[in-house]
PDB file of C-alpha atoms in Angstrom:
ATOM      1  CA  ALA A  12      20.253  -1.725   7.326  1.00  0.00           C
ATOM      2  CA  ILE A  13      17.695  -2.656   4.888  1.00  0.00           C
ATOM      3  CA  LYS A  14      19.080  -6.264   5.162  1.00  0.00           C
ATOM      4  CA  ARG A  15      18.864  -6.084   8.912  1.00  0.00           C
ATOM      5  CA  GLY A  16      14.944  -5.402   8.984  1.00  0.00           C
ATOM      6  CA  ALA A  17      15.381  -1.359   8.811  1.00  0.00           C
ATOM      7  CA  SER A  18      12.123  -0.017   7.970  1.00  0.00           C
ATOM      8  CA  ILE A  19      10.760   3.376   6.072  1.00  0.00           C
ATOM      9  CA  ILE A  20       9.078   6.169   7.758  1.00  0.00           C
ATOM     10  CA  THR A  21       7.782   8.363   5.423  1.00  0.00           C
ATOM     11  CA  ASP A  22       5.970  11.825   5.647  1.00  0.00           C
ATOM     12  CA  THR A  23       3.425  11.139   3.220  1.00  0.00           C
ATOM     13  CA  ASN A  24       1.093   8.336   2.560  1.00  0.00           C
ATOM     14  CA  MET A  25       1.228   9.085  -1.121  1.00  0.00           C
ATOM     15  CA  ALA A  26       5.035   7.892  -0.531  1.00  0.00           C
ATOM     16  CA  LYS A  27       4.092   5.080   1.440  1.00  0.00           C
ATOM     17  CA  ALA A  28       1.970   3.995  -1.159  1.00  0.00           C
ATOM     18  CA  GLY A  29       4.496   3.943  -4.065  1.00  0.00           C
ATOM     19  CA  ILE A  30       7.166   2.217  -1.674  1.00  0.00           C
ATOM     20  CA  ASN A  31       7.520  -1.800  -2.449  1.00  0.00           C
ATOM     21  CA  LYS A  32       6.163  -3.204   0.981  1.00  0.00           C
ATOM     22  CA  ARG A  33       6.804  -6.928  -0.512  1.00  0.00           C
ATOM     23  CA  VAL A  34      10.696  -6.272  -1.662  1.00  0.00           C
ATOM     24  CA  LEU A  35      10.970  -4.519   2.086  1.00  0.00           C
ATOM     25  CA  GLY A  36       9.164  -6.956   4.120  1.00  0.00           C
ATOM     26  CA  LYS A  37      11.243 -10.454   2.616  1.00  0.00           C
ATOM     27  CA  TYR A  38      13.696  -8.478   4.854  1.00  0.00           C
ATOM     28  CA  GLY A  39      11.910  -7.665   7.487  1.00  0.00           C
ATOM     29  CA  GLY A  40      11.210  -4.112   7.380  1.00  0.00           C
ATOM     30  CA  GLU A  41       7.577  -2.421   6.744  1.00  0.00           C
ATOM     31  CA  VAL A  42       6.480   0.871   5.635  1.00  0.00           C
ATOM     32  CA  LEU A  43       5.129   3.510   8.053  1.00  0.00           C
ATOM     33  CA  CYS A  44       3.758   7.017   8.079  1.00  0.00           C
ATOM     34  CA  PHE A  45       2.228   8.159  10.849  1.00  0.00           C
ATOM     35  CA  MET A  46       0.501  11.730   9.463  1.00  0.00           C
ATOM     36  CA  ALA A  47      -3.152  10.147   9.435  1.00  0.00           C
ATOM     37  CA  ASP A  48      -2.801   8.762  12.825  1.00  0.00           C
ATOM     38  CA  GLU A  49      -5.250  10.761  15.622  1.00  0.00           C
ATOM     39  CA  ASP A  50      -2.042  10.507  18.034  1.00  0.00           C
ATOM     40  CA  ILE A  51      -0.256  12.840  15.697  1.00  0.00           C
ATOM     41  CA  ALA A  52      -3.208  14.900  15.321  1.00  0.00           C
ATOM     42  CA  LYS A  53      -3.690  15.282  18.659  1.00  0.00           C
ATOM     43  CA  ARG A  54      -0.039  15.933  19.422  1.00  0.00           C
ATOM     44  CA  ALA A  55       0.751  18.767  16.605  1.00  0.00           C
ATOM     45  CA  LYS A  56      -2.433  20.706  17.951  1.00  0.00           C
ATOM     46  CA  GLU A  57      -1.155  20.471  21.751  1.00  0.00           C
ATOM     47  CA  ASN A  58       2.106  21.684  20.719  1.00  0.00           C
ATOM     48  CA  GLY A  59       1.147  24.175  18.144  1.00  0.00           C
ATOM     49  CA  THR A  60       3.483  21.808  15.278  1.00  0.00           C
ATOM     50  CA  THR A  61       3.077  20.297  11.798  1.00  0.00           C
ATOM     51  CA  ARG A  62       1.840  16.733  11.642  1.00  0.00           C
ATOM     52  CA  ALA A  63       4.979  16.352  10.062  1.00  0.00           C
ATOM     53  CA  VAL A  64       6.850  17.133  13.064  1.00  0.00           C
ATOM     54  CA  ALA A  65       4.740  15.163  15.301  1.00  0.00           C
ATOM     55  CA  SER A  66       5.129  12.463  13.026  1.00  0.00           C
ATOM     56  CA  MET A  67       9.253  13.002  13.539  1.00  0.00           C
ATOM     57  CA  GLU A  68       8.482  13.037  17.085  1.00  0.00           C
ATOM     58  CA  LYS A  69       7.163   9.718  17.149  1.00  0.00           C
ATOM     59  CA  ALA A  70       9.784   8.244  14.621  1.00  0.00           C
ATOM     60  CA  SER A  71      12.404   9.268  16.994  1.00  0.00           C
ATOM     61  CA  GLU A  72      10.808   7.187  19.537  1.00  0.00           C
ATOM     62  CA  LEU A  73      10.824   3.836  17.817  1.00  0.00           C
ATOM     63  CA  GLU A  74      13.098   0.858  18.127  1.00  0.00           C
ATOM     64  CA  GLY A  75      15.370  -0.323  15.816  1.00  0.00           C
ATOM     65  CA  GLU A  76      16.723   0.945  12.558  1.00  0.00           C
ATOM     66  CA  TYR A  77      14.829   2.936  10.251  1.00  0.00           C
ATOM     67  CA  ILE A  78      14.982   5.276   7.073  1.00  0.00           C
ATOM     68  CA  ILE A  79      13.407   8.405   6.964  1.00  0.00           C
ATOM     69  CA  ALA A  80      11.875   9.454   3.538  1.00  0.00           C
ATOM     70  CA  VAL A  81      10.890  13.193   3.360  1.00  0.00           C
ATOM     71  CA  GLY A  82       9.255  14.501   0.238  1.00  0.00           C
ATOM     72  CA  ASN A  83       6.466  16.627   1.339  1.00  0.00           C
ATOM     73  CA  ALA A  84       7.494  18.422   4.436  1.00  0.00           C
ATOM     74  CA  PRO A  85      10.170  20.875   5.128  1.00  0.00           C
ATOM     75  CA  THR A  86       9.035  21.173   8.560  1.00  0.00           C
ATOM     76  CA  ALA A  87      10.149  17.045   9.111  1.00  0.00           C
ATOM     77  CA  LEU A  88      13.359  17.803   8.015  1.00  0.00           C
ATOM     78  CA  ILE A  89      13.652  20.859  10.617  1.00  0.00           C
ATOM     79  CA  LYS A  90      12.700  18.808  13.383  1.00  0.00           C
ATOM     80  CA  LEU A  91      14.780  16.153  12.373  1.00  0.00           C
ATOM     81  CA  LYS A  92      18.271  18.183  12.812  1.00  0.00           C
ATOM     82  CA  GLU A  93      16.816  19.511  16.017  1.00  0.00           C
ATOM     83  CA  LEU A  94      15.997  15.686  17.568  1.00  0.00           C
ATOM     84  CA  ILE A  95      19.446  14.948  16.197  1.00  0.00           C
ATOM     85  CA  GLU A  96      21.333  17.643  18.188  1.00  0.00           C
ATOM     86  CA  GLU A  97      18.986  17.686  21.294  1.00  0.00           C
ATOM     87  CA  LYS A  98      17.800  13.896  21.884  1.00  0.00           C
ATOM     88  CA  GLY A  99      21.537  13.093  21.000  1.00  0.00           C
ATOM     89  CA  LEU A 100      20.413  10.592  17.761  1.00  0.00           C
ATOM     90  CA  LYS A 101      23.069   9.408  15.833  1.00  0.00           C
ATOM     91  CA  CYS A 102      22.912   8.506  12.317  1.00  0.00           C
ATOM     92  CA  THR A 103      25.094   4.971  12.707  1.00  0.00           C
ATOM     93  CA  VAL A 104      24.572   1.696  12.553  1.00  0.00           C
ATOM     94  CA  GLU A 105      26.003   1.215  16.759  1.00  0.00           C
ATOM     95  CA  LEU A 106      22.995   3.604  17.413  1.00  0.00           C
ATOM     96  CA  GLU A 107      20.698   2.550  15.335  1.00  0.00           C
ATOM     97  CA  LYS A 108      18.634   5.596  14.524  1.00  0.00           C
ATOM     98  CA  PRO A 109      18.010   6.888  11.789  1.00  0.00           C
ATOM     99  CA  VAL A 110      20.238   5.132   9.308  1.00  0.00           C
ATOM    100  CA  LEU A 111      19.592   7.557   6.133  1.00  0.00           C
ATOM    101  CA  ILE A 112      17.572  10.342   5.669  1.00  0.00           C
ATOM    102  CA  ILE A 113      15.873  10.878   2.296  1.00  0.00           C
ATOM    103  CA  ALA A 114      15.286  14.372   1.846  1.00  0.00           C
ATOM    104  CA  VAL A 115      13.427  15.521  -0.863  1.00  0.00           C
ATOM    105  CA  PRO A 116      10.731  18.207  -0.320  1.00  0.00           C
ATOM    106  CA  VAL A 117       9.030  20.031  -3.411  1.00  0.00           C
ATOM    107  CA  GLY A 118       7.895  23.609  -2.711  1.00  0.00           C
ATOM    108  CA  PHE A 119       8.950  26.769  -2.144  1.00  0.00           C
ATOM    109  CA  VAL A 120       8.178  27.676   1.820  1.00  0.00           C
ATOM    110  CA  ASN A 121      11.525  26.701   3.592  1.00  0.00           C
ATOM    111  CA  VAL A 122      12.190  23.631   1.514  1.00  0.00           C
ATOM    112  CA  VAL A 123      15.864  25.067   0.115  1.00  0.00           C
ATOM    113  CA  GLU A 124      16.618  25.589   4.167  1.00  0.00           C
ATOM    114  CA  ALA A 125      15.189  22.727   5.294  1.00  0.00           C
ATOM    115  CA  LYS A 126      17.379  20.824   2.575  1.00  0.00           C
ATOM    116  CA  GLU A 127      20.723  22.574   3.778  1.00  0.00           C
ATOM    117  CA  ILE A 128      20.304  22.323   7.185  1.00  0.00           C
ATOM    118  CA  ILE A 129      19.836  18.289   7.316  1.00  0.00           C
ATOM    119  CA  SER A 130      22.519  17.946   4.758  1.00  0.00           C
ATOM    120  CA  LYS A 131      25.145  19.953   6.997  1.00  0.00           C
ATOM    121  CA  CYS A 132      24.114  17.048  10.121  1.00  0.00           C
ATOM    122  CA  ASN A 133      26.647  14.420  10.550  1.00  0.00           C
ATOM    123  CA  VAL A 134      23.729  12.260   8.837  1.00  0.00           C
ATOM    124  CA  PRO A 135      24.030  10.138   5.668  1.00  0.00           C
ATOM    125  CA  VAL A 136      21.717  11.821   3.644  1.00  0.00           C
ATOM    126  CA  ILE A 137      20.217  11.580   0.446  1.00  0.00           C
ATOM    127  CA  VAL A 138      19.461  15.235  -1.129  1.00  0.00           C
ATOM    128  CA  ALA A 139      17.318  16.566  -3.867  1.00  0.00           C
ATOM    129  CA  ARG A 140      19.389  20.650  -4.235  1.00  0.00           C
ATOM    130  CA  GLY A 141      16.535  23.086  -5.115  1.00  0.00           C
ATOM    131  CA  ARG A 142      13.247  23.168  -4.960  1.00  0.00           C
ATOM    132  CA  LYS A 143      12.372  20.032  -6.880  1.00  0.00           C
ATOM    133  CA  GLY A 144      11.627  16.840  -5.315  1.00  0.00           C
ATOM    134  CA  GLY A 145       8.338  15.125  -3.872  1.00  0.00           C
ATOM    135  CA  SER A 146       6.758  12.210  -2.566  1.00  0.00           C
ATOM    136  CA  ASN A 147       7.062  10.390  -5.447  1.00  0.00           C
ATOM    137  CA  LEU A 148      10.423  11.051  -5.879  1.00  0.00           C
ATOM    138  CA  ALA A 149      11.025   9.870  -2.213  1.00  0.00           C
ATOM    139  CA  ALA A 150       9.418   6.484  -3.031  1.00  0.00           C
ATOM    140  CA  ALA A 151      11.408   6.186  -6.091  1.00  0.00           C
ATOM    141  CA  ILE A 152      14.643   6.812  -4.021  1.00  0.00           C
ATOM    142  CA  CYS A 153      13.603   4.231  -1.625  1.00  0.00           C
ATOM    143  CA  ASN A 154      12.459   1.663  -4.547  1.00  0.00           C
ATOM    144  CA  GLY A 155      16.311   2.204  -6.386  1.00  0.00           C
ATOM    145  CA  ILE A 156      17.809   1.040  -3.116  1.00  0.00           C
ATOM    146  CA  LEU A 157      15.480  -2.039  -2.522  1.00  0.00           C
ATOM    147  CA  TYR A 158      15.706  -3.172  -6.096  1.00  0.00           C
ATOM    148  CA  GLY A 159      19.523  -2.585  -5.976  1.00  0.00           C
ATOM    149  CA  ILE A 160      19.604  -4.724  -2.936  1.00  0.00           C
ATOM    150  CA  GLU A 161      17.506  -7.457  -4.827  1.00  0.00           C
TER     151      GLU A 161
END
């Protein structure tokens, strides 16, 4: 997917900052994070959800292939599961969206449960089991994939 120009969507600007944009850009992809976007803040407030949920909704509306890298927000993973089931998002090359989910949020509230939920989808997923993870790990996994391609 990277070689076909897939982009990477993160749930934090910290993860976005850590991903090697030069290498991803060589293949036509870009790193996106919607968390600080005004439309996301507005959508989250109107819907009574988190920005992470609103960001995943926005991601599901994008064209083309993409990878989702979640290092902070378990609500993003729960929303992804819902989108995959309700909107029929498929994680296959033929249907393009998303081609991989990196599920490594860190913390205590809903983290383990969210990782379990997303790992049971029919989705290619990289999961850090338990409560450990983080934006730095999400970025490192993305870079590992990019450097493996190089």
